[in-house]
Amino acid sequence: MRTILPKPGTWYLVLMVAMSPVLGSPAGLWAQTTDLSIELGGSTVSPPIGIEGEDAHFFVAGIRGLRFSPGGSGVTASFLLGRSLQEGAGGDFLSGTVGGQALKQFGNGWAGGVEARGFGFRVADPFPYRSLGAEGGPVLRFTRQNLSASVKGIAGGGWSETELQRTGREPSQLVKDELWRYGGVGEVLAGGRGILAGIAVGVHESSGGRYQSAGLRLLVARGGSALELRVDSWDTPSGTETTGGLAFILPLGGWDVRGFLGRTEPDPLTLAEPGGGSGGLLVGRRLISTGLLSSEKPPLHQVLESSDGVATVEIQVTAPVGTERVEVLGDFTLWEPIPLEADGTRWIVRLEIPFGVHHFGFLADGNWYLPDNAPDAVPDEWGRKNATIVIEAGRDPVPQSGSTEGTEGAVGL
């Protein structure tokens, strides 16, 4: 049962910070599948349109982790602490989110499984607020060449309570809400060479009424960096809202910089309203970053030498019998094919590749090809398998004179 009472503007401000994309998990966009980071930063949020109040400014600190298998199944978790930087606009908060997905490849571009997440949230004075919830559902995806489509069903529930007034240690008025929603979302993306564009739609029934959305998406990924632009129109119980924003992540060695600028979306489950505008920046330090899950398969590449953030890498591959031409392409070639030279049964090329995490694959006589010995192959947004190369500062190059020293410099995962 939902009690419909007006909630303080400061409650919306804090909740929007916790749900903001700048704090979201990027598991679907970057290559690392085992990662643990601490993050520090700040965020500013304006009140929802129609609610008077000052902008809220927060210092944010947290810890984030994720672990994914090559097939796309895995878990993510994040815990955040926010400290209000001024009185009267927002309150200190604590939030935690745990999510995961289990996917199975069916073949012919089809994959399916389930996704789920759980969350907890607490805001301190001046208007204490607490909530717990969980949601999830089935997901079906289709990918082929430069087209990707997905449909997800979502159902969830939870509870929240807000203290509107306090007298001493006891709340004088406590508003309790039973939260629930069910619905679905769909998305179609098309593009290539690390750039995708498309549309997204959704419809949700919730304890607060019906929510419907339609919007545009633009995704750009290069060498571990990623940028997402979203624009949506929402039909909500309180009226029509236009939301959108720009989110990005920029890896810098063992550090990550994340940012967000825009207007957050309404949440049909928590009933959080979109803000007038928000922005934030987080700097994260990776404590554990093992790249993709370990594999005993031999690498397709070796680091020969490195300096000033760039490495000379030799890539070798054995192509199918009868192949007349082999090319390599990846984010380090801007997805432009680079021909390899035949050396007996092997095809070889040497390239200058910057430090970082990169995806790549091969063309054998014009057809996409990835050998069975590709270490830690992962599907891209089209369901096509890619090999992964991780080049980091501090790794010694492979010796060139027959010595066995420094063999840890071979780039393998």
mmCIF file of C-alpha atoms in Angstrom:
data_model
loop_
_atom_site.group_PDB
_atom_site.id
_atom_site.type_symbol
_atom_site.label_atom_id
_atom_site.label_comp_id
_atom_site.label_asym_id
_atom_site.label_seq_id
_atom_site.Cartn_x
_atom_site.Cartn_y
_atom_site.Cartn_z
ATOM 1 C CA MET A 1 0.000 0.000 0.000
ATOM 2 C CA ARG A 2 1.312 3.415 -0.943
ATOM 3 C CA THR A 3 0.657 6.513 1.125
ATOM 4 C CA ILE A 4 0.636 9.536 -1.158
ATOM 5 C CA LEU A 5 2.207 12.446 0.655
ATOM 6 C CA PRO A 6 4.569 15.133 -0.584
ATOM 7 C CA LYS A 7 8.191 14.362 0.130
ATOM 8 C CA PRO A 8 10.831 16.962 0.907
ATOM 9 C CA GLY A 9 12.874 18.266 -1.990
ATOM 10 C CA THR A 10 16.098 17.312 -0.241
ATOM 11 C CA TRP A 11 15.087 13.638 -0.351
ATOM 12 C CA TYR A 12 14.895 13.765 -4.142
ATOM 13 C CA LEU A 13 18.271 15.470 -4.384
ATOM 14 C CA VAL A 14 20.087 12.819 -2.413
ATOM 15 C CA LEU A 15 18.383 9.901 -4.149
ATOM 16 C CA MET A 16 19.252 11.321 -7.552
ATOM 17 C CA VAL A 17 22.916 11.486 -6.572
ATOM 18 C CA ALA A 18 22.917 7.838 -5.540
ATOM 19 C CA MET A 19 21.147 6.725 -8.741
ATOM 20 C CA SER A 20 23.102 9.030 -11.070
ATOM 21 C CA PRO A 21 24.866 7.391 -14.049
ATOM 22 C CA VAL A 22 28.175 8.822 -12.850
ATOM 23 C CA LEU A 23 27.954 6.246 -10.085
ATOM 24 C CA GLY A 24 26.747 3.393 -12.259
ATOM 25 C CA SER A 25 28.554 0.199 -13.057
ATOM 26 C CA PRO A 26 30.155 -0.102 -16.521
ATOM 27 C CA ALA A 27 30.382 -3.844 -16.674
ATOM 28 C CA GLY A 28 28.837 -3.993 -20.089
ATOM 29 C CA LEU A 29 31.201 -1.506 -21.649
ATOM 30 C CA TRP A 30 34.779 -2.181 -20.558
ATOM 31 C CA ALA A 31 37.022 -5.177 -20.895
ATOM 32 C CA GLN A 32 38.053 -5.949 -17.291
ATOM 33 C CA THR A 33 35.973 -8.700 -15.827
ATOM 34 C CA THR A 34 37.649 -8.905 -12.431
ATOM 35 C CA ASP A 35 38.015 -5.488 -10.871
ATOM 36 C CA LEU A 36 37.979 -3.802 -7.451
ATOM 37 C CA SER A 37 38.282 -0.024 -7.135
ATOM 38 C CA ILE A 38 37.919 2.766 -4.616
ATOM 39 C CA GLU A 39 36.465 6.065 -5.830
ATOM 40 C CA LEU A 40 36.383 9.656 -4.635
ATOM 41 C CA GLY A 41 34.650 12.624 -6.185
ATOM 42 C CA GLY A 42 31.869 15.137 -6.050
ATOM 43 C CA SER A 43 28.397 15.705 -7.440
ATOM 44 C CA THR A 44 25.958 18.579 -7.801
ATOM 45 C CA VAL A 45 22.197 18.137 -8.248
ATOM 46 C CA SER A 46 19.463 20.707 -8.833
ATOM 47 C CA PRO A 47 15.951 20.200 -7.379
ATOM 48 C CA PRO A 48 13.242 18.678 -9.578
ATOM 49 C CA ILE A 49 11.390 21.174 -11.738
ATOM 50 C CA GLY A 50 8.547 22.663 -9.714
ATOM 51 C CA ILE A 51 10.252 22.168 -6.350
ATOM 52 C CA GLU A 52 11.940 25.181 -4.828
ATOM 53 C CA GLY A 53 15.312 24.714 -3.235
ATOM 54 C CA GLU A 54 19.030 25.188 -3.562
ATOM 55 C CA ASP A 55 21.376 22.982 -5.519
ATOM 56 C CA ALA A 56 22.822 20.146 -3.442
ATOM 57 C CA HIS A 57 26.562 19.523 -3.408
ATOM 58 C CA PHE A 58 28.072 16.248 -2.218
ATOM 59 C CA PHE A 59 31.414 14.664 -1.555
ATOM 60 C CA VAL A 60 31.168 11.015 -2.607
ATOM 61 C CA ALA A 61 33.399 8.059 -1.703
ATOM 62 C CA GLY A 62 32.868 4.403 -2.418
ATOM 63 C CA ILE A 63 34.099 0.996 -3.430
ATOM 64 C CA ARG A 64 33.127 -0.865 -6.580
ATOM 65 C CA GLY A 65 33.734 -4.396 -7.790
ATOM 66 C CA LEU A 66 32.785 -6.627 -10.686
ATOM 67 C CA ARG A 67 33.524 -10.088 -11.997
ATOM 68 C CA PHE A 68 32.355 -11.382 -15.370
ATOM 69 C CA SER A 69 32.995 -14.546 -17.335
ATOM 70 C CA PRO A 70 33.890 -14.547 -21.050
ATOM 71 C CA GLY A 71 30.297 -15.521 -21.844
ATOM 72 C CA GLY A 72 28.915 -12.337 -20.295
ATOM 73 C CA SER A 73 27.620 -13.744 -16.999
ATOM 74 C CA GLY A 74 28.772 -12.119 -13.788
ATOM 75 C CA VAL A 75 28.110 -9.901 -10.801
ATOM 76 C CA THR A 76 28.668 -6.263 -9.848
ATOM 77 C CA ALA A 77 28.541 -4.447 -6.522
ATOM 78 C CA SER A 78 29.031 -0.875 -5.330
ATOM 79 C CA PHE A 79 28.781 0.862 -1.970
ATOM 80 C CA LEU A 80 28.729 4.649 -1.707
ATOM 81 C CA LEU A 81 28.923 7.207 1.063
ATOM 82 C CA GLY A 82 27.843 10.785 0.365
ATOM 83 C CA ARG A 83 28.536 13.810 2.515
ATOM 84 C CA SER A 84 26.501 16.972 2.025
ATOM 85 C CA LEU A 85 28.701 20.040 1.672
ATOM 86 C CA GLN A 86 26.111 22.508 2.966
ATOM 87 C CA GLU A 87 23.162 22.517 5.319
ATOM 88 C CA GLY A 88 19.601 22.772 4.084
ATOM 89 C CA ALA A 89 20.185 21.210 0.653
ATOM 90 C CA GLY A 90 20.537 17.458 0.748
ATOM 91 C CA GLY A 91 21.656 15.173 3.536
ATOM 92 C CA ASP A 92 24.373 12.608 4.102
ATOM 93 C CA PHE A 93 23.564 9.248 2.523
ATOM 94 C CA LEU A 94 24.703 5.637 2.321
ATOM 95 C CA SER A 95 23.784 3.336 -0.559
ATOM 96 C CA GLY A 96 24.613 -0.119 -1.827
ATOM 97 C CA THR A 97 23.757 -1.995 -5.013
ATOM 98 C CA VAL A 98 24.394 -5.616 -5.989
ATOM 99 C CA GLY A 99 23.513 -6.913 -9.442
ATOM 100 C CA GLY A 100 24.198 -9.752 -11.789
ATOM 101 C CA GLN A 101 23.288 -11.523 -14.975
ATOM 102 C CA ALA A 102 23.422 -15.082 -16.284
ATOM 103 C CA LEU A 103 23.481 -15.441 -20.073
ATOM 104 C CA LYS A 104 23.509 -18.408 -22.448
ATOM 105 C CA GLN A 105 24.416 -18.275 -26.118
ATOM 106 C CA PHE A 106 21.825 -20.120 -28.242
ATOM 107 C CA GLY A 107 23.588 -19.724 -31.584
ATOM 108 C CA ASN A 108 22.700 -17.834 -34.773
ATOM 109 C CA GLY A 109 23.123 -14.560 -32.899
ATOM 110 C CA TRP A 110 20.612 -15.332 -30.143
ATOM 111 C CA ALA A 111 21.335 -15.220 -26.407
ATOM 112 C CA GLY A 112 19.112 -15.195 -23.351
ATOM 113 C CA GLY A 113 19.144 -15.299 -19.596
ATOM 114 C CA VAL A 114 18.174 -13.331 -16.529
ATOM 115 C CA GLU A 115 19.280 -10.081 -14.914
ATOM 116 C CA ALA A 116 18.685 -8.912 -11.341
ATOM 117 C CA ARG A 117 19.714 -6.221 -8.873
ATOM 118 C CA GLY A 118 19.128 -5.377 -5.242
ATOM 119 C CA PHE A 119 19.648 -2.047 -3.531
ATOM 120 C CA GLY A 120 19.564 -0.362 -0.160
ATOM 121 C CA PHE A 121 19.535 3.350 0.575
ATOM 122 C CA ARG A 122 19.609 5.553 3.648
ATOM 123 C CA VAL A 123 19.556 9.334 4.017
ATOM 124 C CA ALA A 124 20.336 11.116 7.277
ATOM 125 C CA ASP A 125 18.829 14.371 8.538
ATOM 126 C CA PRO A 126 17.079 16.676 7.933
ATOM 127 C CA PHE A 127 14.489 14.190 6.549
ATOM 128 C CA PRO A 128 15.634 10.624 7.243
ATOM 129 C CA TYR A 129 14.734 8.212 4.451
ATOM 130 C CA ARG A 130 15.352 4.466 4.137
ATOM 131 C CA SER A 131 14.564 1.995 1.360
ATOM 132 C CA LEU A 132 15.282 -1.565 0.261
ATOM 133 C CA GLY A 133 14.334 -3.196 -3.012
ATOM 134 C CA ALA A 134 15.064 -5.837 -5.615
ATOM 135 C CA GLU A 135 14.097 -6.290 -9.246
ATOM 136 C CA GLY A 136 14.981 -8.412 -12.233
ATOM 137 C CA GLY A 137 13.678 -10.467 -15.097
ATOM 138 C CA PRO A 138 14.397 -12.316 -18.327
ATOM 139 C CA VAL A 139 16.452 -10.877 -21.164
ATOM 140 C CA LEU A 140 16.594 -11.896 -24.828
ATOM 141 C CA ARG A 141 19.223 -10.551 -27.222
ATOM 142 C CA PHE A 142 19.877 -10.862 -30.932
ATOM 143 C CA THR A 143 23.099 -9.735 -32.580
ATOM 144 C CA ARG A 144 24.223 -10.042 -36.166
ATOM 145 C CA GLN A 145 26.977 -8.117 -37.902
ATOM 146 C CA ASN A 146 26.261 -4.427 -37.204
ATOM 147 C CA LEU A 147 22.861 -4.844 -35.568
ATOM 148 C CA SER A 148 21.932 -5.507 -31.952
ATOM 149 C CA ALA A 149 18.487 -5.798 -30.366
ATOM 150 C CA SER A 150 17.360 -6.705 -26.859
ATOM 151 C CA VAL A 151 14.134 -7.096 -24.903
ATOM 152 C CA LYS A 152 13.994 -7.243 -21.097
ATOM 153 C CA GLY A 153 11.190 -7.968 -18.686
ATOM 154 C CA ILE A 154 11.382 -6.294 -15.276
ATOM 155 C CA ALA A 155 9.503 -6.922 -12.048
ATOM 156 C CA GLY A 156 10.447 -5.825 -8.575
ATOM 157 C CA GLY A 157 9.384 -4.603 -5.197
ATOM 158 C CA GLY A 158 10.554 -3.089 -1.960
ATOM 159 C CA TRP A 159 9.658 -0.634 0.760
ATOM 160 C CA SER A 160 10.595 2.838 1.897
ATOM 161 C CA GLU A 161 9.903 5.063 4.862
ATOM 162 C CA THR A 162 10.365 8.780 5.352
ATOM 163 C CA GLU A 163 10.408 10.794 8.567
ATOM 164 C CA LEU A 164 8.731 14.088 7.714
ATOM 165 C CA GLN A 165 9.089 15.560 11.187
ATOM 166 C CA ARG A 166 11.045 14.634 14.255
ATOM 167 C CA THR A 167 10.472 15.390 17.924
ATOM 168 C CA GLY A 168 13.386 14.367 20.085
ATOM 169 C CA ARG A 169 14.495 10.877 19.155
ATOM 170 C CA GLU A 170 11.104 9.666 17.951
ATOM 171 C CA PRO A 171 9.579 10.497 14.542
ATOM 172 C CA SER A 172 6.330 12.419 14.835
ATOM 173 C CA GLN A 173 5.214 11.496 11.311
ATOM 174 C CA LEU A 174 6.424 8.422 9.467
ATOM 175 C CA VAL A 175 5.410 7.769 5.853
ATOM 176 C CA LYS A 176 5.748 4.147 4.737
ATOM 177 C CA ASP A 177 5.475 3.064 1.117
ATOM 178 C CA GLU A 178 5.268 -0.357 -0.462
ATOM 179 C CA LEU A 179 7.174 -0.090 -3.720
ATOM 180 C CA TRP A 180 6.570 -2.268 -6.768
ATOM 181 C CA ARG A 181 6.777 -2.192 -10.518
ATOM 182 C CA TYR A 182 6.586 -4.470 -13.544
ATOM 183 C CA GLY A 183 7.111 -3.841 -17.225
ATOM 184 C CA GLY A 184 9.659 -4.139 -19.970
ATOM 185 C CA VAL A 185 12.217 -2.294 -22.066
ATOM 186 C CA GLY A 186 13.518 -2.760 -25.592
ATOM 187 C CA GLU A 187 16.545 -1.419 -27.420
ATOM 188 C CA VAL A 188 17.864 -1.530 -30.989
ATOM 189 C CA LEU A 189 21.389 -0.361 -31.856
ATOM 190 C CA ALA A 190 23.295 -0.266 -35.128
ATOM 191 C CA GLY A 191 26.730 0.886 -36.181
ATOM 192 C CA GLY A 192 30.308 -0.265 -36.299
ATOM 193 C CA ARG A 193 33.936 0.454 -35.441
ATOM 194 C CA GLY A 194 33.115 1.271 -31.845
ATOM 195 C CA ILE A 195 30.210 3.637 -32.584
ATOM 196 C CA LEU A 196 26.597 2.584 -32.001
ATOM 197 C CA ALA A 197 23.355 4.530 -32.322
ATOM 198 C CA GLY A 198 19.765 3.509 -31.807
ATOM 199 C CA ILE A 199 16.479 3.790 -29.971
ATOM 200 C CA ALA A 200 15.084 2.549 -26.660
ATOM 201 C CA VAL A 201 11.510 2.231 -25.380
ATOM 202 C CA GLY A 202 9.966 1.149 -22.103
ATOM 203 C CA VAL A 203 6.679 0.819 -20.243
ATOM 204 C CA HIS A 204 6.219 0.233 -16.504
ATOM 205 C CA GLU A 205 3.308 -0.132 -14.123
ATOM 206 C CA SER A 206 4.251 0.939 -10.607
ATOM 207 C CA SER A 207 2.879 1.834 -7.195
ATOM 208 C CA GLY A 208 2.896 5.441 -8.368
ATOM 209 C CA GLY A 209 1.181 4.857 -11.725
ATOM 210 C CA ARG A 210 2.230 4.154 -15.301
ATOM 211 C CA TYR A 211 5.583 5.247 -16.755
ATOM 212 C CA GLN A 212 6.349 5.178 -20.498
ATOM 213 C CA SER A 213 9.554 6.218 -22.228
ATOM 214 C CA ALA A 214 11.112 6.523 -25.671
ATOM 215 C CA GLY A 215 14.578 7.782 -26.435
ATOM 216 C CA LEU A 216 17.761 7.876 -28.472
ATOM 217 C CA ARG A 217 21.157 6.334 -27.680
ATOM 218 C CA LEU A 218 24.704 6.985 -28.872
ATOM 219 C CA LEU A 219 27.623 4.861 -27.639
ATOM 220 C CA VAL A 220 31.292 5.392 -28.502
ATOM 221 C CA ALA A 221 34.039 3.038 -27.266
ATOM 222 C CA ARG A 222 37.758 3.375 -27.947
ATOM 223 C CA GLY A 223 40.575 1.476 -26.252
ATOM 224 C CA GLY A 224 38.840 1.031 -22.907
ATOM 225 C CA SER A 225 37.326 4.529 -22.906
ATOM 226 C CA ALA A 226 33.602 4.896 -23.455
ATOM 227 C CA LEU A 227 31.019 7.638 -23.843
ATOM 228 C CA GLU A 228 27.227 7.372 -23.748
ATOM 229 C CA LEU A 229 24.693 10.003 -24.799
ATOM 230 C CA ARG A 230 21.030 9.470 -23.847
ATOM 231 C CA VAL A 231 17.926 11.543 -24.623
ATOM 232 C CA ASP A 232 14.495 10.339 -23.457
ATOM 233 C CA SER A 233 10.906 11.501 -23.274
ATOM 234 C CA TRP A 234 8.986 10.171 -20.252
ATOM 235 C CA ASP A 235 5.234 10.081 -19.753
ATOM 236 C CA THR A 236 4.856 9.854 -15.957
ATOM 237 C CA PRO A 237 1.939 10.153 -13.506
ATOM 238 C CA SER A 238 3.030 13.731 -12.810
ATOM 239 C CA GLY A 239 3.368 14.763 -16.468
ATOM 240 C CA THR A 240 5.745 14.628 -19.410
ATOM 241 C CA GLU A 241 9.462 14.889 -18.715
ATOM 242 C CA THR A 242 12.445 15.184 -21.038
ATOM 243 C CA THR A 243 15.662 13.754 -19.666
ATOM 244 C CA GLY A 244 19.108 13.101 -21.016
ATOM 245 C CA GLY A 245 22.762 13.206 -20.268
ATOM 246 C CA LEU A 246 26.318 12.453 -21.180
ATOM 247 C CA ALA A 247 28.312 9.860 -19.226
ATOM 248 C CA PHE A 248 31.907 8.799 -19.825
ATOM 249 C CA ILE A 249 34.753 6.720 -18.442
ATOM 250 C CA LEU A 250 38.429 7.346 -19.148
ATOM 251 C CA PRO A 251 41.026 4.777 -17.988
ATOM 252 C CA LEU A 252 44.432 6.249 -17.111
ATOM 253 C CA GLY A 253 46.826 3.462 -16.191
ATOM 254 C CA GLY A 254 45.635 2.108 -12.849
ATOM 255 C CA TRP A 255 43.106 4.943 -12.502
ATOM 256 C CA ASP A 256 39.644 5.604 -13.931
ATOM 257 C CA VAL A 257 37.877 8.925 -14.356
ATOM 258 C CA ARG A 258 34.068 8.833 -14.636
ATOM 259 C CA GLY A 259 31.768 11.731 -15.262
ATOM 260 C CA PHE A 260 28.127 12.587 -15.853
ATOM 261 C CA LEU A 261 26.298 15.722 -16.900
ATOM 262 C CA GLY A 262 22.585 15.993 -17.581
ATOM 263 C CA ARG A 263 19.128 15.391 -16.182
ATOM 264 C CA THR A 264 18.504 12.056 -14.486
ATOM 265 C CA GLU A 265 15.626 9.764 -15.407
ATOM 266 C CA PRO A 266 12.608 9.086 -13.188
ATOM 267 C CA ASP A 267 12.663 5.709 -11.435
ATOM 268 C CA PRO A 268 9.377 3.756 -11.593
ATOM 269 C CA LEU A 269 10.380 1.592 -8.610
ATOM 270 C CA THR A 270 11.676 4.163 -6.104
ATOM 271 C CA LEU A 271 9.440 6.900 -7.609
ATOM 272 C CA ALA A 272 12.375 9.316 -7.665
ATOM 273 C CA GLU A 273 11.635 12.274 -9.931
ATOM 274 C CA PRO A 274 14.074 13.707 -12.491
ATOM 275 C CA GLY A 275 16.174 16.579 -11.265
ATOM 276 C CA GLY A 276 16.548 19.961 -12.845
ATOM 277 C CA GLY A 277 20.108 18.997 -13.736
ATOM 278 C CA SER A 278 23.077 17.196 -12.266
ATOM 279 C CA GLY A 279 26.760 16.653 -12.798
ATOM 280 C CA GLY A 280 29.539 14.760 -11.147
ATOM 281 C CA LEU A 281 33.071 13.487 -11.402
ATOM 282 C CA LEU A 282 34.666 10.447 -9.756
ATOM 283 C CA VAL A 283 38.305 9.407 -9.742
ATOM 284 C CA GLY A 284 38.868 5.718 -9.051
ATOM 285 C CA ARG A 285 41.967 3.730 -8.180
ATOM 286 C CA ARG A 286 41.967 0.054 -9.116
ATOM 287 C CA LEU A 287 43.092 -2.078 -6.180
ATOM 288 C CA ILE A 288 42.630 -5.360 -8.040
ATOM 289 C CA SER A 289 42.504 -5.542 -11.812
ATOM 290 C CA THR A 290 43.342 -8.942 -13.237
ATOM 291 C CA GLY A 291 41.874 -8.219 -16.646
ATOM 292 C CA LEU A 292 39.715 -10.966 -17.983
ATOM 293 C CA LEU A 293 39.320 -14.247 -16.165
ATOM 294 C CA SER A 294 42.470 -16.309 -16.358
ATOM 295 C CA SER A 295 42.989 -18.796 -19.159
ATOM 296 C CA GLU A 296 45.574 -21.475 -19.836
ATOM 297 C CA LYS A 297 45.363 -20.949 -23.600
ATOM 298 C CA PRO A 298 48.537 -19.572 -25.230
ATOM 299 C CA PRO A 299 48.482 -15.884 -26.134
ATOM 300 C CA LEU A 300 48.157 -14.594 -29.666
ATOM 301 C CA HIS A 301 50.564 -11.746 -28.940
ATOM 302 C CA GLN A 302 53.824 -10.813 -27.246
ATOM 303 C CA VAL A 303 55.236 -7.502 -26.096
ATOM 304 C CA LEU A 304 58.666 -7.031 -27.662
ATOM 305 C CA GLU A 305 59.500 -3.636 -26.167
ATOM 306 C CA SER A 306 57.739 -0.682 -24.588
ATOM 307 C CA SER A 307 58.379 2.954 -23.668
ATOM 308 C CA ASP A 308 56.469 6.209 -23.156
ATOM 309 C CA GLY A 309 53.104 4.488 -22.921
ATOM 310 C CA VAL A 310 53.451 2.566 -26.201
ATOM 311 C CA ALA A 311 54.491 -1.052 -26.798
ATOM 312 C CA THR A 312 55.726 -2.921 -29.850
ATOM 313 C CA VAL A 313 53.533 -6.015 -30.014
ATOM 314 C CA GLU A 314 53.923 -9.054 -32.257
ATOM 315 C CA ILE A 315 50.626 -10.712 -33.167
ATOM 316 C CA GLN A 316 50.671 -14.264 -34.542
ATOM 317 C CA VAL A 317 47.821 -16.471 -35.667
ATOM 318 C CA THR A 318 47.327 -19.776 -37.473
ATOM 319 C CA ALA A 319 44.579 -19.375 -40.057
ATOM 320 C CA PRO A 320 42.346 -22.101 -41.526
ATOM 321 C CA VAL A 321 43.938 -24.266 -44.214
ATOM 322 C CA GLY A 322 43.707 -22.632 -47.625
ATOM 323 C CA THR A 323 43.428 -19.053 -46.335
ATOM 324 C CA GLU A 324 45.023 -16.606 -48.755
ATOM 325 C CA ARG A 325 44.784 -13.360 -46.781
ATOM 326 C CA VAL A 326 44.684 -12.564 -43.052
ATOM 327 C CA GLU A 327 44.103 -9.145 -41.484
ATOM 328 C CA VAL A 328 43.926 -7.977 -37.879
ATOM 329 C CA LEU A 329 41.609 -5.241 -36.673
ATOM 330 C CA GLY A 330 40.753 -3.849 -33.262
ATOM 331 C CA ASP A 331 40.351 -0.649 -31.331
ATOM 332 C CA PHE A 332 44.128 -0.105 -31.619
ATOM 333 C CA THR A 333 43.714 -0.007 -35.436
ATOM 334 C CA LEU A 334 40.493 2.056 -35.218
ATOM 335 C CA TRP A 335 38.898 -1.154 -36.570
ATOM 336 C CA GLU A 336 40.704 -0.736 -39.896
ATOM 337 C CA PRO A 337 42.072 -4.079 -41.236
ATOM 338 C CA ILE A 338 45.881 -4.405 -41.148
ATOM 339 C CA PRO A 339 47.336 -7.240 -43.298
ATOM 340 C CA LEU A 340 49.554 -9.951 -41.762
ATOM 341 C CA GLU A 341 52.480 -11.647 -43.506
ATOM 342 C CA ALA A 342 52.570 -15.412 -43.974
ATOM 343 C CA ASP A 343 55.440 -17.239 -42.239
ATOM 344 C CA GLY A 344 54.967 -20.931 -42.877
ATOM 345 C CA THR A 345 51.717 -21.908 -41.175
ATOM 346 C CA ARG A 346 51.634 -18.693 -39.146
ATOM 347 C CA TRP A 347 50.608 -15.170 -40.027
ATOM 348 C CA ILE A 348 52.542 -12.390 -38.266
ATOM 349 C CA VAL A 349 52.481 -8.615 -37.865
ATOM 350 C CA ARG A 350 54.142 -6.140 -35.502
ATOM 351 C CA LEU A 351 52.213 -3.078 -34.344
ATOM 352 C CA GLU A 352 52.694 -0.115 -32.021
ATOM 353 C CA ILE A 353 49.912 -0.325 -29.409
ATOM 354 C CA PRO A 354 49.341 2.097 -26.487
ATOM 355 C CA PHE A 355 49.097 0.875 -22.904
ATOM 356 C CA GLY A 356 45.617 -0.196 -21.897
ATOM 357 C CA VAL A 357 42.992 -2.847 -22.537
ATOM 358 C CA HIS A 358 42.121 -3.560 -26.173
ATOM 359 C CA HIS A 359 39.797 -5.880 -28.111
ATOM 360 C CA PHE A 360 40.722 -7.337 -31.494
ATOM 361 C CA GLY A 361 40.037 -10.072 -34.012
ATOM 362 C CA PHE A 362 40.962 -11.233 -37.504
ATOM 363 C CA LEU A 363 39.615 -11.402 -41.034
ATOM 364 C CA ALA A 364 40.454 -14.594 -42.939
ATOM 365 C CA ASP A 365 39.732 -13.985 -46.628
ATOM 366 C CA GLY A 366 37.285 -11.282 -45.538
ATOM 367 C CA ASN A 367 35.412 -13.376 -42.949
ATOM 368 C CA TRP A 368 35.541 -12.729 -39.204
ATOM 369 C CA TYR A 369 37.861 -15.245 -37.558
ATOM 370 C CA LEU A 370 39.067 -15.949 -34.030
ATOM 371 C CA PRO A 371 41.120 -19.105 -33.411
ATOM 372 C CA ASP A 372 40.342 -21.590 -30.657
ATOM 373 C CA ASN A 373 43.515 -20.593 -28.795
ATOM 374 C CA ALA A 374 42.345 -16.978 -28.395
ATOM 375 C CA PRO A 375 42.732 -16.270 -24.654
ATOM 376 C CA ASP A 376 39.720 -14.942 -22.783
ATOM 377 C CA ALA A 377 37.564 -14.331 -25.838
ATOM 378 C CA VAL A 378 34.549 -12.158 -25.037
ATOM 379 C CA PRO A 379 31.480 -11.243 -27.100
ATOM 380 C CA ASP A 380 31.177 -7.670 -28.304
ATOM 381 C CA GLU A 381 27.909 -5.769 -28.667
ATOM 382 C CA TRP A 382 27.113 -7.808 -31.787
ATOM 383 C CA GLY A 383 27.696 -11.199 -30.136
ATOM 384 C CA ARG A 384 30.911 -11.603 -32.158
ATOM 385 C CA LYS A 385 33.847 -13.019 -30.163
ATOM 386 C CA ASN A 386 36.923 -10.805 -29.669
ATOM 387 C CA ALA A 387 40.344 -11.588 -28.214
ATOM 388 C CA THR A 388 41.739 -9.186 -25.625
ATOM 389 C CA ILE A 389 45.167 -7.667 -25.139
ATOM 390 C CA VAL A 390 46.217 -5.997 -21.884
ATOM 391 C CA ILE A 391 49.355 -3.870 -21.944
ATOM 392 C CA GLU A 392 50.505 -2.225 -18.742
ATOM 393 C CA ALA A 393 53.477 -0.180 -17.615
ATOM 394 C CA GLY A 394 55.968 -2.078 -15.512
ATOM 395 C CA ARG A 395 55.818 -5.336 -17.443
ATOM 396 C CA ASP A 396 59.162 -6.402 -18.869
ATOM 397 C CA PRO A 397 59.296 -7.121 -22.593
ATOM 398 C CA VAL A 398 59.824 -10.620 -23.931
ATOM 399 C CA PRO A 399 63.583 -11.271 -24.370
ATOM 400 C CA GLN A 400 64.831 -11.292 -27.934
ATOM 401 C CA SER A 401 68.060 -13.277 -27.460
ATOM 402 C CA GLY A 402 66.803 -16.663 -26.287
ATOM 403 C CA SER A 403 67.055 -15.782 -22.588
ATOM 404 C CA THR A 404 64.287 -17.061 -20.329
ATOM 405 C CA GLU A 405 64.334 -13.939 -18.149
ATOM 406 C CA GLY A 406 61.471 -11.507 -18.365
ATOM 407 C CA THR A 407 58.996 -13.947 -19.877
ATOM 408 C CA GLU A 408 56.323 -12.484 -17.658
ATOM 409 C CA GLY A 409 56.267 -9.643 -20.150
ATOM 410 C CA ALA A 410 54.335 -11.804 -22.590
ATOM 411 C CA VAL A 411 50.922 -10.283 -22.649
ATOM 412 C CA GLY A 412 48.592 -12.979 -21.451
ATOM 413 C CA LEU A 413 45.695 -13.043 -19.071
#
